[in-house]
Every structure is written in C-alpha cells, then in structure tokens.
Coordinates of C-alpha atoms in Angstrom, one line a residue:
X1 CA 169.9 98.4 80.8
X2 CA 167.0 95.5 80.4
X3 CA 166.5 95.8 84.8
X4 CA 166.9 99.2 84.8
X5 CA 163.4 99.4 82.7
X6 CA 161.9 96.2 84.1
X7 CA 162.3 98.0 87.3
X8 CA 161.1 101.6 86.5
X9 CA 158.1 99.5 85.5
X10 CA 157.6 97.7 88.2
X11 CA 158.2 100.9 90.6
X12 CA 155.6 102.8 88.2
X13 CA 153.3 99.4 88.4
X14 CA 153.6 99.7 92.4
X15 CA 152.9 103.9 92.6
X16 CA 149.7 102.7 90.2
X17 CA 148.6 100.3 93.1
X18 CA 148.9 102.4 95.7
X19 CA 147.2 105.3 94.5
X20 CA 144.3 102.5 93.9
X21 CA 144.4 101.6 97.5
X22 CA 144.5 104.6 98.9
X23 CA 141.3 106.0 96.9
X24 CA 139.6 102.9 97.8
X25 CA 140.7 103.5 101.5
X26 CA 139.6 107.0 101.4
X27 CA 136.1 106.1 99.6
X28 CA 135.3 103.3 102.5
X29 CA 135.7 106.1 105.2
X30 CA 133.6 109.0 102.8
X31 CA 131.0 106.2 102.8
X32 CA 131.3 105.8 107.0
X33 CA 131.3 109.3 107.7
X34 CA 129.4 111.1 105.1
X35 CA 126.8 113.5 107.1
X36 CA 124.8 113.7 104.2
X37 CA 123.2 110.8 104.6
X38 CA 122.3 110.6 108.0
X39 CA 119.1 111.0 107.1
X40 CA 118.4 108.4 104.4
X41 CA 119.9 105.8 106.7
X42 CA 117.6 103.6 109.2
X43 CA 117.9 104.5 112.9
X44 CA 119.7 107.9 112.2
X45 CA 118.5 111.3 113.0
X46 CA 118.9 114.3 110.6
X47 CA 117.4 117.1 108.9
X48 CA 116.6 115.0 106.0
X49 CA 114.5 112.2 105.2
X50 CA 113.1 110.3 103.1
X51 CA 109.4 109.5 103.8
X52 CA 108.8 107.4 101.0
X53 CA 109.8 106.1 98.0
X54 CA 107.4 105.1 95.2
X55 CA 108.8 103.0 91.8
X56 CA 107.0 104.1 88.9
X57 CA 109.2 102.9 86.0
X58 CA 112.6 101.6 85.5
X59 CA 114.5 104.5 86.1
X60 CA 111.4 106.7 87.9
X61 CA 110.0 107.0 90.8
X62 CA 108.2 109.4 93.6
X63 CA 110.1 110.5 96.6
X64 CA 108.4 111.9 99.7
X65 CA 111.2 114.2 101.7
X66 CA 111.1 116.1 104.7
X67 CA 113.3 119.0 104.6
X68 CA 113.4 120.0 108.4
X69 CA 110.1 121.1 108.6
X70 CA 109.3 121.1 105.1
X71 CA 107.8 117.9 103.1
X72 CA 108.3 117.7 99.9
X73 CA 106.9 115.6 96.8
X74 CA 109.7 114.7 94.2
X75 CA 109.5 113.8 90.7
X76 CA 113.4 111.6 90.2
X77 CA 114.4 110.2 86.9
X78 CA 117.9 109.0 85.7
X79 CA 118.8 112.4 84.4
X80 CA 117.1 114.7 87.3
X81 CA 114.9 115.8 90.2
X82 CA 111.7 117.6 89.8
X83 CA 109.8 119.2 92.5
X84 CA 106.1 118.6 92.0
X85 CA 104.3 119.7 95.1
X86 CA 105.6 121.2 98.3
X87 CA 102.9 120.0 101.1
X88 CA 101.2 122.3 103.6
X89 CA 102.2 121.8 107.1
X90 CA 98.6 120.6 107.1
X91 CA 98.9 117.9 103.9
X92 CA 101.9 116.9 105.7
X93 CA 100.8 116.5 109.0
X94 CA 97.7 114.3 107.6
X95 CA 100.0 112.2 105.6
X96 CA 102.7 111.7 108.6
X97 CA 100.2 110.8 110.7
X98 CA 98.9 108.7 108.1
X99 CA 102.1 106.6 107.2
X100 CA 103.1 105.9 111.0
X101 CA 99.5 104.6 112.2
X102 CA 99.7 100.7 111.4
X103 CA 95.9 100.8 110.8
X104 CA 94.3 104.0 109.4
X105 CA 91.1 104.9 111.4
X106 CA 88.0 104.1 109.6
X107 CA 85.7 106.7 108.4
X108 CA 85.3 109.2 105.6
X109 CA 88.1 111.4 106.5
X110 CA 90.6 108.7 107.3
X111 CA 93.3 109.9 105.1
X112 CA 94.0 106.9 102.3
X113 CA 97.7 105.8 101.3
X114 CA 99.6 107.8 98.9
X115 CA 99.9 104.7 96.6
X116 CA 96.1 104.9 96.4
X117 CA 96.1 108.2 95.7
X118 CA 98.1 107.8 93.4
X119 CA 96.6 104.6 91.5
X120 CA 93.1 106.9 91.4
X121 CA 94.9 110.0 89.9
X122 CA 96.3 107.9 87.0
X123 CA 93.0 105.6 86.3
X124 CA 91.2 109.0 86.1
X125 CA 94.2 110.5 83.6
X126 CA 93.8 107.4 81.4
X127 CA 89.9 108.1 81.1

C-alpha cells in the first residue's frame, strides 16, 4: 500500500513537470513568433512602431508611435495608456524628419528635439 502512494505521487509529481515544460516550450515559441511585435523589434518592418521612448519617472514615461500612417503621442504609467496628442501628418512629418537627420539644420525653423521641447514645456509649468 506504502508504493502504491509513493508512486501515485511521483506519477502526479511527473504530470506537474510536464505541464511546466510544456508552457515554458510553448511561451519560448509565442515569444519567437508573436506578430505583434514586429514592430517594436530593431530591423523589423510592421505597421507599428515605436518612435521614441521618453523616461519621466519610475514607472512613467512618453511614447512616440506610428500607427501606420498615424503618429501618436502616449502618456504610459504602470496602471495605463493615455493618448495625449495625435500629430498632424504635418507635426509628424517635421518631427520624423527631425529624429532621422543626425545633425538638425541650423536656423530658426530647424525643428528642436522632443526632449527639448519637452524640458521648455515643464520649466515654463513650474513658473
């Protein structure tokens, strides 16, 4: 009677394991083959992608994502996702154009960086 349980337990102990390794399996190639995030990953072409990403806190930051044609500027905490602006194709034109020129063109309507943007917005909020 003693084997018949220490064998029912090790058969339940060996099902436990193999569901385990099967969910891990199945997570690795979900992970590979996800087409969700073609567009987040470097080198990959997709719909979706993520322009920039801007750390304000611990936990918050601003996202710049193009939507297909779309750009959009993203407000992401721990518990959501805000929209805050959806750019013109003009705004986003300026700031594409903007973020892949190594060196912005001098001159007073040489677009500056988001994160300057930015920085002036807040100074002139703490004012």
């Amino acid at each position: 009677m003693q084997w018949e349980e220490i064998g029912a337990l090790l058969g339940m102990l060996a099902a436990v394991l193999g569901v385990l390794v099967l969910a891990w399996l199945f997570t690795r190639y979900l992970a590979g083959h996800a087409p969700g995030l073609g567009g987040f990953l470097p080198g990959k072409s997709g719909k979706l992608r993520l322009l920039e990403r801007l750390p304000l806190g611990r936990e918050q930051s601003l996202v710049m994502v193009r939507a297909g044609e779309t750009v959009f500027l993203l407000g992401v905490t721990g518990r959501e996702i805000s929209l805050l602006r959806e750019l013109s194709a003009e705004e986003a034109e300026a700031w594409d154009s903007a973020a892949q020129t190594a060196s912005p063109v001098a001159g007073a309507e040489a677009p500056i960086p988001f994160r300057d943007a930015l920085r002036e917005v807040l100074k002139q909020r703490k004012k």
